[in-house]
Coordinates of C-alpha atoms in Angstrom, one line a residue:
M1 CA -45.9 16.2 -57.1
A2 CA -46.2 19.2 -54.7
T3 CA -47.3 18.6 -51.1
T4 CA -50.6 20.1 -50.4
S5 CA -51.9 21.3 -47.0
M6 CA -54.3 18.3 -47.1
T7 CA -51.4 15.7 -47.4
R8 CA -48.8 17.4 -45.2
P9 CA -47.8 15.4 -42.2
T10 CA -48.1 16.9 -38.7
V11 CA -44.5 17.8 -37.6
G12 CA -43.4 17.7 -34.0
V13 CA -40.4 19.7 -32.8
I14 CA -38.7 18.5 -29.6
G15 CA -36.3 21.1 -28.3
L16 CA -37.5 24.6 -29.1
G17 CA -34.3 26.5 -28.5
I18 CA -32.6 28.9 -31.1
M19 CA -32.6 26.3 -33.8
G20 CA -35.6 24.1 -33.0
G21 CA -37.8 27.2 -32.3
T22 CA -36.8 28.7 -35.6
M23 CA -37.7 25.5 -37.5
A24 CA -41.1 25.3 -35.8
E25 CA -41.9 28.9 -36.8
E26 CA -40.8 28.4 -40.4
L27 CA -42.9 25.3 -40.7
L28 CA -45.9 27.1 -39.3
K29 CA -45.4 29.9 -41.8
A30 CA -45.3 27.3 -44.6
G31 CA -48.7 26.0 -43.5
Y32 CA -47.7 22.8 -41.6
T33 CA -49.5 21.7 -38.4
V34 CA -46.8 21.9 -35.7
C35 CA -46.7 20.6 -32.1
G36 CA -43.7 20.7 -29.8
F37 CA -42.2 20.5 -26.4
D38 CA -39.3 22.1 -24.5
V39 CA -38.4 22.0 -20.8
D40 CA -38.2 25.8 -21.0
A41 CA -41.6 27.4 -20.4
K42 CA -40.6 30.5 -22.4
A43 CA -39.9 28.4 -25.4
Q44 CA -43.3 26.7 -25.1
K45 CA -45.0 30.1 -25.0
R46 CA -43.1 31.2 -28.1
L47 CA -44.4 28.2 -30.0
K48 CA -47.9 28.8 -28.9
K49 CA -47.7 32.5 -29.8
A50 CA -46.5 31.5 -33.3
G51 CA -49.5 29.3 -33.8
G52 CA -48.1 25.9 -32.8
Q53 CA -49.4 23.5 -30.1
A54 CA -47.2 23.3 -27.0
L55 CA -47.6 19.9 -25.4
A56 CA -46.8 18.6 -21.9
N57 CA -43.9 16.3 -22.8
A58 CA -42.0 14.6 -25.6
A59 CA -44.2 11.5 -25.5
E60 CA -47.2 13.6 -26.2
V61 CA -45.5 15.0 -29.3
A62 CA -44.7 11.5 -30.4
R63 CA -48.4 10.5 -30.1
Q64 CA -49.4 13.3 -32.6
A65 CA -46.6 13.9 -35.1
Q66 CA -45.7 11.6 -38.0
I67 CA -42.4 13.4 -38.4
L68 CA -40.4 14.4 -35.3
I69 CA -37.6 16.9 -35.5
V70 CA -35.3 16.7 -32.5
S71 CA -32.9 19.6 -31.7
L72 CA -31.1 19.2 -28.3
S73 CA -28.0 20.5 -26.7
T74 CA -26.9 17.6 -24.5
S75 CA -26.6 13.8 -24.7
K76 CA -28.6 13.5 -21.5
A77 CA -31.5 15.4 -23.1
L78 CA -31.3 13.1 -26.2
S79 CA -31.4 10.0 -24.0
L80 CA -34.5 11.3 -22.1
V81 CA -36.3 12.2 -25.3
T82 CA -35.4 8.9 -26.9
Q83 CA -36.9 7.0 -23.9
A84 CA -40.0 9.2 -24.1
I85 CA -40.6 8.5 -27.8
A86 CA -39.9 4.8 -27.4
S87 CA -42.3 4.6 -24.5
V88 CA -45.3 5.4 -26.7
P89 CA -47.1 2.2 -27.8
K90 CA -47.0 1.6 -31.6
S91 CA -50.7 1.6 -31.7
A92 CA -50.8 5.1 -30.1
R93 CA -48.6 7.0 -32.6
P94 CA -48.8 7.7 -36.3
S95 CA -47.8 4.9 -38.6
Q96 CA -44.4 5.0 -40.3
Q97 CA -43.1 7.6 -37.9
I98 CA -39.7 9.2 -38.7
V99 CA -37.4 11.0 -36.3
I100 CA -35.0 13.6 -37.7
E101 CA -32.2 14.0 -35.2
T102 CA -30.5 17.3 -35.9
S103 CA -28.4 17.7 -32.7
T104 CA -24.6 17.9 -32.8
L105 CA -23.6 15.2 -30.3
P106 CA -21.2 12.3 -29.9
M107 CA -21.8 9.6 -32.5
A108 CA -22.1 6.9 -29.9
D109 CA -25.0 8.7 -28.3
K110 CA -26.8 9.2 -31.6
D111 CA -26.2 5.6 -32.4
A112 CA -27.8 4.6 -29.1
C113 CA -30.8 6.8 -29.9
A114 CA -31.3 5.2 -33.3
Q115 CA -31.0 1.6 -31.9
Q116 CA -33.5 2.2 -29.2
L117 CA -36.0 3.8 -31.5
R118 CA -35.5 1.1 -34.1
K119 CA -36.6 -1.5 -31.5
A120 CA -39.7 0.6 -30.9
G121 CA -40.5 0.6 -34.7
V122 CA -39.4 4.2 -35.3
V123 CA -37.1 5.1 -38.2
T124 CA -34.4 7.6 -37.3
L125 CA -32.4 9.9 -39.6
D126 CA -29.2 11.6 -38.6
A127 CA -29.4 15.1 -40.0
P128 CA -27.3 17.8 -38.4
I129 CA -27.6 21.4 -39.7
S130 CA -24.8 23.6 -40.8
G131 CA -25.8 27.2 -40.3
T132 CA -27.2 29.5 -37.7
A133 CA -30.7 30.5 -37.0
V134 CA -30.3 34.0 -38.6
R135 CA -29.1 32.4 -41.8
I136 CA -32.4 30.7 -42.4
K137 CA -33.7 34.0 -43.8
E138 CA -31.2 33.6 -46.6
R139 CA -32.0 29.9 -47.0
A140 CA -28.3 29.4 -46.4
W141 CA -28.6 26.2 -44.2
T142 CA -27.2 22.8 -45.3
V143 CA -28.9 19.8 -43.8
F144 CA -26.7 16.7 -44.0
V145 CA -29.2 13.9 -44.1
S146 CA -28.1 10.3 -43.5
G147 CA -29.9 7.1 -42.9
T148 CA -32.3 5.2 -45.2
Q149 CA -33.0 6.8 -48.6
T150 CA -36.6 5.9 -48.3
A151 CA -37.0 7.9 -45.1
Y152 CA -34.9 10.7 -46.7
K153 CA -37.3 11.0 -49.6
K154 CA -40.3 11.2 -47.3
V155 CA -38.9 14.0 -45.1
K156 CA -37.2 16.0 -47.8
P157 CA -40.2 18.3 -48.5
V158 CA -40.3 19.2 -44.8
L159 CA -36.6 20.0 -44.7
Q160 CA -36.9 22.0 -47.9
V161 CA -39.0 24.5 -46.0
F162 CA -35.7 25.7 -44.4
T163 CA -33.3 25.4 -47.3
D164 CA -32.7 24.0 -50.8
N165 CA -29.5 22.4 -49.6
V166 CA -30.7 19.0 -48.3
P167 CA -28.2 16.5 -49.6
Y168 CA -28.3 12.8 -48.8
V169 CA -24.8 12.0 -47.5
G170 CA -25.0 8.3 -46.9
P171 CA -25.7 5.7 -44.2
Y172 CA -26.8 6.8 -40.7
G173 CA -24.0 8.7 -39.0
S174 CA -22.5 10.2 -42.1
G175 CA -24.5 13.4 -41.5
T176 CA -22.9 13.9 -38.1
K177 CA -19.4 13.3 -39.5
M178 CA -20.1 15.9 -42.2
K179 CA -21.2 18.4 -39.5
F180 CA -18.0 17.7 -37.5
A181 CA -15.9 18.5 -40.6
A182 CA -17.9 21.7 -41.2
N183 CA -17.7 22.9 -37.6
H184 CA -14.0 22.1 -37.5
L185 CA -13.5 24.7 -40.3
V186 CA -15.9 27.2 -38.7
A187 CA -14.0 27.0 -35.4
I188 CA -10.8 27.9 -37.2
Y189 CA -12.4 30.5 -39.4
N190 CA -13.9 32.4 -36.3
V191 CA -10.5 32.7 -34.7
A192 CA -8.8 33.6 -38.0
Y193 CA -11.2 36.4 -38.6
A194 CA -10.8 37.7 -35.0
E195 CA -7.1 37.8 -35.6
S196 CA -7.5 39.5 -38.9
V197 CA -9.8 42.2 -37.4
T198 CA -7.3 42.8 -34.6
L199 CA -4.4 43.1 -37.0
A200 CA -6.3 45.6 -39.1
R201 CA -7.0 47.7 -36.0
K202 CA -3.5 47.5 -34.7
M203 CA -2.2 48.6 -38.2
G204 CA -4.6 51.6 -38.2
L205 CA -6.8 50.3 -40.9
D206 CA -10.6 50.6 -40.9
P207 CA -11.7 47.0 -40.3
H208 CA -15.0 47.9 -42.0
E209 CA -13.1 48.4 -45.2
V210 CA -11.4 45.1 -44.7
L211 CA -14.8 43.3 -44.5
K212 CA -16.1 45.4 -47.5
L213 CA -13.1 44.3 -49.6
F214 CA -12.7 40.7 -48.4
G215 CA -16.3 39.6 -47.5
N216 CA -17.5 39.1 -51.1
S217 CA -14.2 38.1 -52.5
P218 CA -14.5 34.9 -54.6
V219 CA -11.1 33.9 -53.2
I220 CA -11.1 34.6 -49.5
G221 CA -14.7 35.6 -48.7
T222 CA -17.0 33.2 -46.8
G223 CA -20.4 33.3 -45.2
V224 CA -18.8 32.9 -41.8
M225 CA -16.7 36.0 -42.5
R226 CA -19.6 38.1 -43.5
L227 CA -21.7 37.0 -40.5
R228 CA -19.1 37.0 -37.7
M229 CA -16.7 39.7 -38.8
A230 CA -19.6 42.1 -39.0
M231 CA -20.3 41.4 -35.3
M232 CA -16.6 41.8 -34.5
L233 CA -16.5 45.2 -36.2
E234 CA -19.3 46.5 -34.0
R235 CA -18.1 44.6 -31.0
Q236 CA -21.7 43.6 -30.5
Y237 CA -22.1 39.9 -29.6
S238 CA -25.7 39.7 -28.5
P239 CA -28.1 38.3 -29.3
P240 CA -25.8 35.3 -30.1
T241 CA -26.1 33.2 -33.2
M242 CA -24.0 30.6 -31.4
K243 CA -23.1 31.0 -27.7
V244 CA -19.5 30.4 -26.7
E245 CA -20.7 28.0 -24.0
V246 CA -22.6 25.8 -26.5
W247 CA -19.7 25.9 -28.9
Q248 CA -17.4 24.5 -26.3
K249 CA -19.5 21.4 -26.3
D250 CA -19.2 21.1 -30.1
M251 CA -15.4 21.6 -29.9
E252 CA -15.1 18.8 -27.4
V253 CA -17.1 16.4 -29.5
I254 CA -15.1 17.2 -32.6
G255 CA -11.8 16.8 -30.7
D256 CA -12.9 13.5 -29.4
M257 CA -13.8 12.3 -32.8
A258 CA -10.5 13.4 -34.3
K259 CA -8.7 11.4 -31.5
S260 CA -10.8 8.3 -32.1
V261 CA -9.6 8.2 -35.7
D262 CA -6.0 9.2 -35.0
C263 CA -6.3 12.5 -36.9
P264 CA -4.0 15.4 -35.8
T265 CA -5.7 18.8 -35.8
P266 CA -3.1 21.4 -34.9
L267 CA -5.0 24.4 -36.2
F268 CA -8.2 23.3 -34.5
S269 CA -6.3 22.7 -31.2
A270 CA -4.8 26.1 -31.4
A271 CA -8.2 27.7 -31.9
A272 CA -9.7 25.8 -29.0
S273 CA -7.6 27.7 -26.5
V274 CA -9.1 31.0 -27.7
Y275 CA -12.6 29.8 -27.0
T276 CA -11.5 28.6 -23.6
A277 CA -10.0 32.1 -22.9
A278 CA -13.4 33.6 -24.0
M279 CA -15.1 31.5 -21.3
A280 CA -12.5 32.7 -18.7
Q281 CA -13.2 36.3 -19.7
G282 CA -16.9 36.0 -19.0
L283 CA -18.1 35.7 -22.6
S284 CA -19.8 32.3 -22.2
Q285 CA -23.3 33.7 -23.2
E286 CA -22.0 35.9 -26.0
D287 CA -21.6 34.9 -29.7
T288 CA -18.5 33.1 -30.8
A289 CA -17.6 36.2 -32.6
S290 CA -16.5 37.5 -29.2
T291 CA -13.2 35.7 -29.8
A292 CA -12.3 39.1 -31.3
E293 CA -12.3 40.4 -27.7
V294 CA -9.8 37.7 -26.7
M295 CA -7.5 38.5 -29.5
G296 CA -8.0 42.3 -28.8
A297 CA -7.0 41.8 -25.2
M298 CA -3.9 39.9 -26.2
A299 CA -3.0 42.9 -28.5
G300 CA -3.6 45.5 -25.8
L301 CA -6.9 46.9 -27.1
K302 CA -9.3 48.3 -24.5
P303 CA -12.0 45.7 -23.5
I304 CA -15.7 46.5 -23.8
F305 CA -16.7 44.0 -21.1

């Protein structure tokens, strides 16, 4: 049965950055009532301008929204938001409240969030997103949802506003592990494409032709190639789809997970040094496609920064 505007739950978005802000705007376009909070006043203004209700803090969002989408960049922020949600008395918030935790953070911190909210009577789903904000226009996201299947079925219509790819991947935590596996590949792909573009330039090929021939190839073409290599060709890395600085956090979390399960990751480790070099070259606020500048510098190409 289709969800009508009369039966749609109010959705709260906590963390209105690149990803959270995009989700809030898409939900508003789809006719949902959306409230939200971010410590950044500019993000609050963007939500208000889009038609949402910007509230004073995370606890206020928890008082109004039946479904909460949490999108944060640090474990400290998640801990503070978790405490705020848990502080709201059960009688003061919507019944059967569900938190959809979409951040890419260490598993131990996400477990702690779920445990604290469970004690407060709130169900939590671990549902990281594979995809960048710009890819939502193509409905190219994948949301790896893990937790109880009952909660998954309730929130699926909300998540399908963003994409049709909303698989249930298992018990709580499986979503984050899937995201780690996905980002492990993306980290390597980015550097591989930067190296490929640099090789093409050094050989005197037109790298635009390389992307034209390779990008849609059923054998070697990928969405990451089409997105990031296009930026590399123009040497234009702003506005970023993923900042190098933020990606460093993801790299560290994935590396720690690999160590915890005794899994060697030689390709991932080799790629990590290129992102570190990008930070050293002042590219922290640029898109991760700027790894092409690191490879170019190593090859003697003239820098643009």
